[in-house]
Short mmCIF file of C-alpha atoms and ligand atoms in Angstrom, two decimals:
data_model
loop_
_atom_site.label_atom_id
_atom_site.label_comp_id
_atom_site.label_asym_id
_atom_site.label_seq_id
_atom_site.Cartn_x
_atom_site.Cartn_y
_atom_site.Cartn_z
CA UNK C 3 15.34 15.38 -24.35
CA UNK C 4 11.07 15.84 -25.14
CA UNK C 5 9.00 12.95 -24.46
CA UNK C 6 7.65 11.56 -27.67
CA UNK C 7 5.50 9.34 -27.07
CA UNK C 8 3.37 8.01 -23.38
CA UNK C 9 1.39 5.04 -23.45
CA UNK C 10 -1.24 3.84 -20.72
CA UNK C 11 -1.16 0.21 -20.50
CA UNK C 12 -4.01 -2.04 -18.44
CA UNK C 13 -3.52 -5.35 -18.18
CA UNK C 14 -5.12 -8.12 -15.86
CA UNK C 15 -1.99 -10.59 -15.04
CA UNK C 16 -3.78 -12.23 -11.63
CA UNK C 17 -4.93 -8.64 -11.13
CA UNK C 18 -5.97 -5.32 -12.77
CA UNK C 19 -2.67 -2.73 -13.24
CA UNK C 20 -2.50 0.47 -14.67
CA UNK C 21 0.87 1.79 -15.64
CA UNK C 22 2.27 4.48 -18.03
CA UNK C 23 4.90 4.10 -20.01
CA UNK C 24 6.40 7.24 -21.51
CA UNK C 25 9.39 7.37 -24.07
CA UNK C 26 11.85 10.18 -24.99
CA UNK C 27 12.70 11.61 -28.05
CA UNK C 28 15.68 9.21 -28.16
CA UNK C 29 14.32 5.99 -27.01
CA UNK C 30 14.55 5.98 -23.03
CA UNK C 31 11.26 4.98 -21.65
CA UNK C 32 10.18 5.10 -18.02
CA UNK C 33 7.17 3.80 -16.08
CA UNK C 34 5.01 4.63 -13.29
CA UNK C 35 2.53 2.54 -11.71
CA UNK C 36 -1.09 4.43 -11.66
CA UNK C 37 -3.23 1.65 -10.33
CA UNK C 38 -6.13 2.14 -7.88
CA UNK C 39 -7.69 -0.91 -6.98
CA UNK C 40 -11.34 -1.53 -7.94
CA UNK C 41 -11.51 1.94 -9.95
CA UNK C 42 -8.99 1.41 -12.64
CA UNK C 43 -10.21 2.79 -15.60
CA UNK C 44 -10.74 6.22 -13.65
CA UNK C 45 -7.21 6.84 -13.70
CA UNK C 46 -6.64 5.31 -17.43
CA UNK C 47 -9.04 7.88 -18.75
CA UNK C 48 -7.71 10.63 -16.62
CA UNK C 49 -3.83 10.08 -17.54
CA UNK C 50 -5.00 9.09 -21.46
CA UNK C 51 -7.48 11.91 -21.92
CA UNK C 52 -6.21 14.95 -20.08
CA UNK C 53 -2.60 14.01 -18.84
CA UNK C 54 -0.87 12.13 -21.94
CA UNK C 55 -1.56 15.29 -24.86
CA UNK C 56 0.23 17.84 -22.25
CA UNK C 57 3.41 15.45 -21.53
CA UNK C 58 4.19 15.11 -25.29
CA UNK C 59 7.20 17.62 -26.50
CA UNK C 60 8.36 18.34 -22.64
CA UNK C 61 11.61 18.08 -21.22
CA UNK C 62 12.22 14.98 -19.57
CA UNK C 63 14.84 16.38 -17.21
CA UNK C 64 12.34 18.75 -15.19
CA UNK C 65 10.07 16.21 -12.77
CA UNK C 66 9.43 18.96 -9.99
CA UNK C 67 8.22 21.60 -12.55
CA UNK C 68 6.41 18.67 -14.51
CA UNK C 69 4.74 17.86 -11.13
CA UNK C 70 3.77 20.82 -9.88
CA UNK C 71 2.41 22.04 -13.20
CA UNK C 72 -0.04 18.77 -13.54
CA UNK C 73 -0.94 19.59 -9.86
CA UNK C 74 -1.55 22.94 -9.71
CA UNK C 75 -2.38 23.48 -13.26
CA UNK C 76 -5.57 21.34 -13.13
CA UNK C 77 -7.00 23.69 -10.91
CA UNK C 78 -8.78 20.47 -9.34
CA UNK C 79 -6.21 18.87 -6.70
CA UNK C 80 -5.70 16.13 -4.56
CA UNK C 81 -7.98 12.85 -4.72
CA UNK C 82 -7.07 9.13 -5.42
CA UNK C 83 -7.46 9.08 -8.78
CA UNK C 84 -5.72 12.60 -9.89
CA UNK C 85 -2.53 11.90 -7.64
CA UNK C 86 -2.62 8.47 -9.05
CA UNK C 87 -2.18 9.65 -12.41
CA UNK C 88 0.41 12.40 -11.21
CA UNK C 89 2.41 9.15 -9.67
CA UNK C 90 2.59 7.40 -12.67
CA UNK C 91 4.01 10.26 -14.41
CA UNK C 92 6.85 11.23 -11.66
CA UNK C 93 7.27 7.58 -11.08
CA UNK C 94 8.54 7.56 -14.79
CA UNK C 95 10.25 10.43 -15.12
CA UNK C 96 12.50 9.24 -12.27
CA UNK C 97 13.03 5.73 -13.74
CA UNK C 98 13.83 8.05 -16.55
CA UNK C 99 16.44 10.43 -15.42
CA UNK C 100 18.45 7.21 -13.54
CA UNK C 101 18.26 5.83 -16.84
CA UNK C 102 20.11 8.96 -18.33
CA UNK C 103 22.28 9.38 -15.25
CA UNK C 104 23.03 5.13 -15.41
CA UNK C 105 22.23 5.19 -11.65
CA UNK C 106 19.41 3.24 -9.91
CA UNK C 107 17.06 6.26 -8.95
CA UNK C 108 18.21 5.13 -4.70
CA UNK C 109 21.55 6.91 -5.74
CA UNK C 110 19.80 9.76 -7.45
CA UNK C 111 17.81 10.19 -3.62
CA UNK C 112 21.00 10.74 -1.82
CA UNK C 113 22.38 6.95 -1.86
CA UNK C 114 21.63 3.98 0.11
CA UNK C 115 21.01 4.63 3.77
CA UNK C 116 21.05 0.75 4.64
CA UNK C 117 21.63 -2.33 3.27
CA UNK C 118 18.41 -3.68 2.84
CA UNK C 119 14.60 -2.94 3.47
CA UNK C 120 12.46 -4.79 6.37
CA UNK C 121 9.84 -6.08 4.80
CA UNK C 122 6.81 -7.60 6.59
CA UNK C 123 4.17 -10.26 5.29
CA UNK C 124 0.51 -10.98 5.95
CA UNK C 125 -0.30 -14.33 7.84
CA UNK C 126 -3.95 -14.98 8.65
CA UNK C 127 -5.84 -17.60 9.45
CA UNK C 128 -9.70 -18.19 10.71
CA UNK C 129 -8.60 -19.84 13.69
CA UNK C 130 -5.47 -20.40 15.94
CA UNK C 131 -4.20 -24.03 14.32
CA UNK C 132 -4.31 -22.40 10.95
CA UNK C 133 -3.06 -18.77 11.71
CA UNK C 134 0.26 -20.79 13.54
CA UNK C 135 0.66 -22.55 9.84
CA UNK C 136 0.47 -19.08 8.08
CA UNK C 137 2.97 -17.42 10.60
CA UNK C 138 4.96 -20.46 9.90
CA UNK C 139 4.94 -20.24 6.56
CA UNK C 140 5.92 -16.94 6.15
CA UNK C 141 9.32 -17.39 8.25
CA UNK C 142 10.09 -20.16 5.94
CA UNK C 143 9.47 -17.64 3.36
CA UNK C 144 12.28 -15.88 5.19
CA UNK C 145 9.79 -13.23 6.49
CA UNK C 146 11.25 -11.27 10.03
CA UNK C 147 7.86 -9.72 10.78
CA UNK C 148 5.00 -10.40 9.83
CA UNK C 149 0.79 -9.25 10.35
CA UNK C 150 -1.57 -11.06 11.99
CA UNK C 151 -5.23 -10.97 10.86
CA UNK C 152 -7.94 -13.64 12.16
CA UNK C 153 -11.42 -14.81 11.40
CA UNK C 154 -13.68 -13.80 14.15
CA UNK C 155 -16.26 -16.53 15.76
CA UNK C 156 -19.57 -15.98 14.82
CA UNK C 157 -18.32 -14.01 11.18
CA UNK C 158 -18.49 -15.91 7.85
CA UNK C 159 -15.77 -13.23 6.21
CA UNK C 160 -13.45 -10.79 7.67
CA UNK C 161 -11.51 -8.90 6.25
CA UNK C 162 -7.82 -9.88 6.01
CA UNK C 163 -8.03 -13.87 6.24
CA UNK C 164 -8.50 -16.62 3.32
CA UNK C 165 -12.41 -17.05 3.29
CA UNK C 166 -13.57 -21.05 2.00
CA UNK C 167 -13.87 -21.64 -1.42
CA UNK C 168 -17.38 -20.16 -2.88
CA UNK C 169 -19.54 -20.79 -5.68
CA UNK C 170 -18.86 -16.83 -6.43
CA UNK C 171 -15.28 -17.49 -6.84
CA UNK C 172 -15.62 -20.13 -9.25
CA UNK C 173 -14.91 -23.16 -6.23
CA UNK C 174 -11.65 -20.78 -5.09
CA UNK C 175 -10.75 -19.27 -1.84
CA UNK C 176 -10.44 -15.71 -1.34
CA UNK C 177 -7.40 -14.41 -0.05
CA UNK C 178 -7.08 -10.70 1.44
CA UNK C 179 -3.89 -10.10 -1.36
CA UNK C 180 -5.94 -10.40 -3.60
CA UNK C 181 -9.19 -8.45 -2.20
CA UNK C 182 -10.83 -6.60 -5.17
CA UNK C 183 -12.17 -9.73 -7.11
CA UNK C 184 -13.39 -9.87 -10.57
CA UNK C 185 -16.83 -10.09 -11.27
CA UNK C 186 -19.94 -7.44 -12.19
CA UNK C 187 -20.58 -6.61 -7.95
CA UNK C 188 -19.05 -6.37 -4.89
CA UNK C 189 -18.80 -9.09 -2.40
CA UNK C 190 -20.63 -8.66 0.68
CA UNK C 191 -18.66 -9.77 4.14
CA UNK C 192 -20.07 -9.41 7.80
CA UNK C 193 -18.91 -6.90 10.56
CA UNK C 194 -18.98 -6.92 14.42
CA UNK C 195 -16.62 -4.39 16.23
CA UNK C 196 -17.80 -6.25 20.31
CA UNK C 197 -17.45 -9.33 18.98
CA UNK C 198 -13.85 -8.76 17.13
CA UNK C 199 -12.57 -6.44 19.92
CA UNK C 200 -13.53 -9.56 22.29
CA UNK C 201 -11.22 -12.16 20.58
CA UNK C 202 -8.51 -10.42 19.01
CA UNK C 203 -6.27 -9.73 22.49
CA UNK C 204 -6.75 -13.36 23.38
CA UNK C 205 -5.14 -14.37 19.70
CA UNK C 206 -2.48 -12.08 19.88
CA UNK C 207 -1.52 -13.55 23.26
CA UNK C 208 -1.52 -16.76 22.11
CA UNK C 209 0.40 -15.76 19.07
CA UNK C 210 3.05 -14.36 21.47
CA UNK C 211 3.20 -17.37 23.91
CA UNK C 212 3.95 -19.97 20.64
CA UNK C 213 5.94 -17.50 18.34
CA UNK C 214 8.25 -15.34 21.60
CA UNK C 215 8.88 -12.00 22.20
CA UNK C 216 10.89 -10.88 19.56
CA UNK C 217 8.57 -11.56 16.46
CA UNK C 218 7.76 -7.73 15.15
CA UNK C 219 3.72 -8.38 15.12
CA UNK C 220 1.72 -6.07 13.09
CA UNK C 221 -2.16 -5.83 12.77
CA UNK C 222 -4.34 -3.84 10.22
CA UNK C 223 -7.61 -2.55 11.97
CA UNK C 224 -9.15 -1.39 8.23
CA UNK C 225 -11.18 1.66 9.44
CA UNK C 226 -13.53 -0.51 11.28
CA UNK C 227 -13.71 1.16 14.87
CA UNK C 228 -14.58 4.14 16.73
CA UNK C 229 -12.06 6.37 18.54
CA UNK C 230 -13.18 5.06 21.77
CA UNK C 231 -12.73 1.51 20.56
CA UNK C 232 -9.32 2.00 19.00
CA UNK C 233 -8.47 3.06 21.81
CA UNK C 234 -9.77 -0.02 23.81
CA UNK C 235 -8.12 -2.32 21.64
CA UNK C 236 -4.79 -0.07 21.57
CA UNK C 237 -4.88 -0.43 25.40
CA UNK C 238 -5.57 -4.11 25.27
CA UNK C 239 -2.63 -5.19 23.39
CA UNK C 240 0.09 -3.19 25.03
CA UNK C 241 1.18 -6.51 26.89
CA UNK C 242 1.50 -8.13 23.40
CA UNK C 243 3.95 -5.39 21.78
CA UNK C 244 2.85 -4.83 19.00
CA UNK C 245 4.89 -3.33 16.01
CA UNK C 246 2.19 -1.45 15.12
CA UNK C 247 -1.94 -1.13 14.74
CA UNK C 248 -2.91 -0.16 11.64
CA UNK C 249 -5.87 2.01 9.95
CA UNK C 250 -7.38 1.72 13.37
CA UNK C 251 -10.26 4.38 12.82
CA UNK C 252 -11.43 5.95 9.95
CA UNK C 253 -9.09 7.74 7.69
CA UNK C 254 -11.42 10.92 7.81
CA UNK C 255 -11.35 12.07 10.94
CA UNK C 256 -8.11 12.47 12.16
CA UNK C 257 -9.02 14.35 15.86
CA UNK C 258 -9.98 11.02 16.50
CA UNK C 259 -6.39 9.85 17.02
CA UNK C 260 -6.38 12.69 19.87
CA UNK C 261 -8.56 10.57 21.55
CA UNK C 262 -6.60 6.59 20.86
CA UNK C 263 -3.06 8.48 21.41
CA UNK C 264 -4.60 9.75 25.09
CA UNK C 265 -5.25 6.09 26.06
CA UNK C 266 -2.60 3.71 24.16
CA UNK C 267 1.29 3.57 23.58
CA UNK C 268 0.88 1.06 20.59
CA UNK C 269 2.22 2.88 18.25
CA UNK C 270 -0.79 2.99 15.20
CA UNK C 271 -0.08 3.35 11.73
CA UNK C 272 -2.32 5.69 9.32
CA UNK C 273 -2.70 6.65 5.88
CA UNK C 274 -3.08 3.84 3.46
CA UNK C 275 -6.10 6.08 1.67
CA UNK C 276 -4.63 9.40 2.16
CA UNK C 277 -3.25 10.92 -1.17
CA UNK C 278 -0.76 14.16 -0.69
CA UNK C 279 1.40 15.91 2.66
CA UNK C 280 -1.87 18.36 3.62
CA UNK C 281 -3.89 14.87 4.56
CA UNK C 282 -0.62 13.90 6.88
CA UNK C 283 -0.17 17.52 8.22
CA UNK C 284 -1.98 17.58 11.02
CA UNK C 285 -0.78 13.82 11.65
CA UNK C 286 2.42 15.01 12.19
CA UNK C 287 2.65 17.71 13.48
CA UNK C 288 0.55 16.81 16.22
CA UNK C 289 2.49 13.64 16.53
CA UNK C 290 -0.78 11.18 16.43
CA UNK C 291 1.07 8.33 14.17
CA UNK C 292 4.17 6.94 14.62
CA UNK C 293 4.20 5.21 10.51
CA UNK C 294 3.36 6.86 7.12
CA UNK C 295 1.65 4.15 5.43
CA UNK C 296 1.08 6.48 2.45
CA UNK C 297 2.25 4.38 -1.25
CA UNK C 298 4.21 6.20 -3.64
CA UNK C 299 1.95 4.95 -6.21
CA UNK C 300 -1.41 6.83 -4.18
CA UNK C 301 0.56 9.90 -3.05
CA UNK C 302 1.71 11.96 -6.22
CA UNK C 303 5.03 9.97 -6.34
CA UNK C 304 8.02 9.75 -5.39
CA UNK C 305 8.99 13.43 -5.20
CA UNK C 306 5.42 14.25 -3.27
CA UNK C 307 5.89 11.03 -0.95
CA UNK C 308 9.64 12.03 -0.08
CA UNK C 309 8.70 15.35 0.59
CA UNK C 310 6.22 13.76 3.15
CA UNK C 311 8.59 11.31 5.09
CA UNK C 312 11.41 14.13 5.25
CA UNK C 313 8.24 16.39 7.20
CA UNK C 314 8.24 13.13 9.09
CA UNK C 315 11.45 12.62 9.77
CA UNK C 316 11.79 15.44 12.32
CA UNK C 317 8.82 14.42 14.44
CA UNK C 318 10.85 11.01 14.78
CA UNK C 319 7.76 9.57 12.52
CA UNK C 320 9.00 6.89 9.78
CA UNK C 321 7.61 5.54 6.71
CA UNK C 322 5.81 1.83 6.70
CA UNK C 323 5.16 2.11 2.84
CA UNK C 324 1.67 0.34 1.62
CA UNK C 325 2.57 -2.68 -0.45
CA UNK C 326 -0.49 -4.92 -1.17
CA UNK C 327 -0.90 -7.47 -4.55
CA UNK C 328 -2.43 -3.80 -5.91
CA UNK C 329 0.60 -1.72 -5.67
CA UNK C 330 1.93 -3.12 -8.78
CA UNK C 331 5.53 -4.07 -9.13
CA UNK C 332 6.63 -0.70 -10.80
CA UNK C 333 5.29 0.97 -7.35
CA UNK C 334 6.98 -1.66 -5.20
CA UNK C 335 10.15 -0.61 -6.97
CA UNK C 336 9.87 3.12 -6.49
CA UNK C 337 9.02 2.38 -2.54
CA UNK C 338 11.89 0.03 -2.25
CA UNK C 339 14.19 2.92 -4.07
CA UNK C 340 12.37 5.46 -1.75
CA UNK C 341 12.77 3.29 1.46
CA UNK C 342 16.53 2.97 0.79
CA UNK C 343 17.48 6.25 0.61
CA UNK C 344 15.66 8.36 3.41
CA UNK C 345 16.73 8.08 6.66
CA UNK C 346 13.34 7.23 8.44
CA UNK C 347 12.68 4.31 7.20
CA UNK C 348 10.64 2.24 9.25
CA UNK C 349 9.50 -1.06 7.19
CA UNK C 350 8.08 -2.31 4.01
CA UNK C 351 4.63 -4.06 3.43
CA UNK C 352 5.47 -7.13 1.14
CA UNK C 353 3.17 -9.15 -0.49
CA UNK C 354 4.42 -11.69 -3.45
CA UNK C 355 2.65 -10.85 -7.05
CA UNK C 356 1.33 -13.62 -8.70
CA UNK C 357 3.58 -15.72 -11.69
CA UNK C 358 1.51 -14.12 -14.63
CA UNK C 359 2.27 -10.60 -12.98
CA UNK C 360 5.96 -11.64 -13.12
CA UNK C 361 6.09 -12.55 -16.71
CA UNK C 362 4.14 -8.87 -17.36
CA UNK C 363 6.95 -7.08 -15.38
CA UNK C 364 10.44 -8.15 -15.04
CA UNK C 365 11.62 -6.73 -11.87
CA UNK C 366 15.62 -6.40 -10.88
CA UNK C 367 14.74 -6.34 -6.66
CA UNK C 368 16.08 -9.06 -4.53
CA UNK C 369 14.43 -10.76 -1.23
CA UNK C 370 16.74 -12.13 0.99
CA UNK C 371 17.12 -12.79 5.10
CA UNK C 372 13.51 -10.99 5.26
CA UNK C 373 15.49 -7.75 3.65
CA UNK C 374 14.33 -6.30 0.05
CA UNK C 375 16.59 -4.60 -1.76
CA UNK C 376 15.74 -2.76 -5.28
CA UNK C 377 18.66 -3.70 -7.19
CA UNK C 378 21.62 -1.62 -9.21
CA UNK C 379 20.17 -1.53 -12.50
CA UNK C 380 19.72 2.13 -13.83
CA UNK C 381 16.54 3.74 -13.36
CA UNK C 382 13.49 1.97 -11.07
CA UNK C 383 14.85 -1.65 -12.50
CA UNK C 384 11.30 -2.64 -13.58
CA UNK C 385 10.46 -3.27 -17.77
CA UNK C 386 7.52 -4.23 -18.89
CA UNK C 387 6.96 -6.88 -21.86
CA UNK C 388 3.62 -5.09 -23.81
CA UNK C 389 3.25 -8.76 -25.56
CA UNK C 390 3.03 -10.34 -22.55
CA UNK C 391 0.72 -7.47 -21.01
CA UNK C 392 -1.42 -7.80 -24.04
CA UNK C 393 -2.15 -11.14 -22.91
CA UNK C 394 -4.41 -10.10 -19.95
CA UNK C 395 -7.59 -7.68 -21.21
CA UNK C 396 -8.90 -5.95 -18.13
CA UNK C 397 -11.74 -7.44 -15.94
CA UNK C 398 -13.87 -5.73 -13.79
CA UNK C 399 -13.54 -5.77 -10.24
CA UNK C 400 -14.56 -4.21 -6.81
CA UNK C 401 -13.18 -4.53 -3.26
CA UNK C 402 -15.53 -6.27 -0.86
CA UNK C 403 -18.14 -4.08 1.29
CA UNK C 404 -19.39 -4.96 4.96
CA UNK C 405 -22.31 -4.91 6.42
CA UNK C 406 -23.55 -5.14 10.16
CA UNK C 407 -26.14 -7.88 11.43
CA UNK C 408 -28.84 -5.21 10.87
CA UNK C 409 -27.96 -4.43 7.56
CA UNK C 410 -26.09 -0.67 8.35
CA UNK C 411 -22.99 -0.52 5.78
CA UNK C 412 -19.82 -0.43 8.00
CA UNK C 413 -16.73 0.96 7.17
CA UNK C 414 -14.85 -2.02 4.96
C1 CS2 F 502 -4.53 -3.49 3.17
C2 CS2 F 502 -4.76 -3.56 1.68
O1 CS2 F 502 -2.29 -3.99 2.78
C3 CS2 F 502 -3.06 -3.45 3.53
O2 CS2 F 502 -2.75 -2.93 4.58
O3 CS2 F 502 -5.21 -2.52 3.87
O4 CS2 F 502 -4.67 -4.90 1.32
C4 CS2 F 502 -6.08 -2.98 1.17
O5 CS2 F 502 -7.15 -3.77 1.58
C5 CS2 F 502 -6.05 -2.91 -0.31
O6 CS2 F 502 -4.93 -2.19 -0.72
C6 CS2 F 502 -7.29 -2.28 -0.89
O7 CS2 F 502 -7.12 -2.06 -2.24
MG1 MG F 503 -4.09 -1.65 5.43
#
């Protein structure tokens, strides 16, 4: 069948989404999940203006050829907001062809490899008494492992922990699931590597000592250190165990996981940013992460992605999917449908969408025992309700940005 028709819908539910929705020539319609957080409209121009007019009158059936012609054709490759747009597209056309098939698009992969995903939750807190309630809170949620992120004394804001209610906010808290906030600027937070690197082993003992050894413990670094002090905190919480450290340097320069792998066996997760399999080459092959945080939504799809993890796979390297509020919960389907079917699966990020965002999508994935699963229904198993949608116009909004004591901008 041609596609007939592909929409680009943004809506604002509790956050900004982008997602296409394209429809065949009899009536099947898929969707992808295009958003990038804090520069939405990039990709909505770039999928309406130069992406939708070539989809119209092609075959449905042919997502590697449809891939590979938006990539290469463009003559311009790679980038967040390009393989955004090229997500959103193979993201559909696979929600599309289990559709046709009347196969949940885990079969279409090669069929389940497990039962059900490991997911993992964010707890946080700005100091000990409140992180325990967090990390509390999350097993009751029924979460089996779960990252631990903690204000740092002397810091107003850091990244990754509920911040107190500001006149900015309109009275609320901010919560790291919900970082890019809407309003006309960024938010400005407060950085100091010495003074986090100083504190954080001492938490993550005490998180240990109350919560046991078996707790899989997880902690993102958000490109805020050096080599040498990645590798300094890598080496400081080997006695803690650590599932993994995440993001630990900045995504750019990747020799400088040389330097953290020659000093630390905590095994560091990297990729988050990174957009297609040349920015995880090197990675690999060179063994310097042990997770592939890349999201299916950020890195061309689910073809591109899989492509990616099987490269992976024989370097013993498995995938720890990025699942943030901003993945939206067409993405969070096509991970989940990913995750299921390769065979180096390592775990899922997890974060629950807000109750507007659930009326906007109705999703078909279960959570249960800490385990996602994406459901039987044909295709991805997400639809979306365009009424509801309509509902939520799009509002600005822009991730935080740090700054050190001086003033210097610092990596966020
Ligand atoms: C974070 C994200 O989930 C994570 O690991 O790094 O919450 C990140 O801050 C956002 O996706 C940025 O848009
Ligand atoms: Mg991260």
């Amino acid at each position: 069948m041609t596609i007939d028709k592909a929409e680009v819908i943004l809506t604002s539910p509790d956050r900004n989404f982008v997602t296409l929705k394209i429809t065949t020539a009899d009536g099947l319609t898929g969707l992808g999940d295009a958003t990038l957080n804090g520069r939405e409209r990039a990709v909505v121009s770039y999928l309406a203006d130069h992406v939708v007019p070539l989809l119209l009158g092609r075959d449905e059936s042919r997502i590697e050829d449809t891939w590979q012609f938006l990539y290469r054709g463009a003559y311009w490759r790679r980038g967040p907001v390009t393989m955004a747009a090229i997500a959103a597209v193979d993201m559909a056309l696979w929600d599309i062809k289990g559709k046709r098939a009347g196969m949940p698009v885990y079969q279409l992969l090669g069929g389940a490899s497990r039962t059900g995903l490991l997911a993992y939750g964010h707890a946080s807190g700005k100091d000990l008494p409140e992180l325990f309630d967090s990390v509390r809170d999350h097993q009751e949620q029924g979460y089996r492992a779960i990252r631990i992120q903690t204000g740092v004394p002397g810091l107003k804001a850091v990244y990754g922990i509920a911040s107190q209610a500001s006149d900015a906010f309109g009275g609320e808290a901010r919560y790291d699931h919900e970082p890019a906030r809407r309003g006309s600027l960024p938010m400005e937070e407060d950085w100091d590597t010495r003074s986090y690197l100083r504190h954080l082993p001492g938490v993550f003992e005490a998180v240990r000592n109350e919560f046991g050894p078996e707790l899989p413990l997880l902690h993102d670094g958000h490109h805020r250190m050096t080599p040498i002090e990645a590798a300094k905190l890598g080496k400081a919480l080997e006695p803690y165990d650590l599932f993994w450290l995440e993001d630990c340097t900045p995504a750019e320069n990747q020799e400088a996981l040389r330097l953290v792998r020659r000093h630390t066996t905590t095994p560091l997760a990297i990729g988050e940013i990174l957009n297609t399999v040349w920015d995880f080459k090197d990675l690999i092959r060179e063994q310097l992460i042990d997770y592939v945080r890349g999201a299916v939504t950020h890195m061309g799809g689910i073809s591109a992605l899989k492509k990616t993890l099987d490269y992976a796979a024989m370097f013993q390297i498995k995938s720890g999917m990025h699942g943030p509020t901003d993945i939206s919960p067409v993405g969070m389907a096509a991970a989940m449908h990913l995750g299921l079917a390769i065979h180096n699966f390592g775990i899922q990020e997890y974060m629950r969408h807000g109750a507007k965002t659930d009326s906007v999508f109705r999703q078909s994935f279960t959570w249960e025992n800490g385990m996602l699963h994406p459901g039987d229904e044909p295709g991805l198993g997400v639809e979306l309700d365009v009424d509801e949608a309509g509902k939520y116009p799009y509002e600005q909004a822009y991730l935080p940005y740090n700054r050190l004591a001086d003033g210097t901008v610092h990596d966020w």
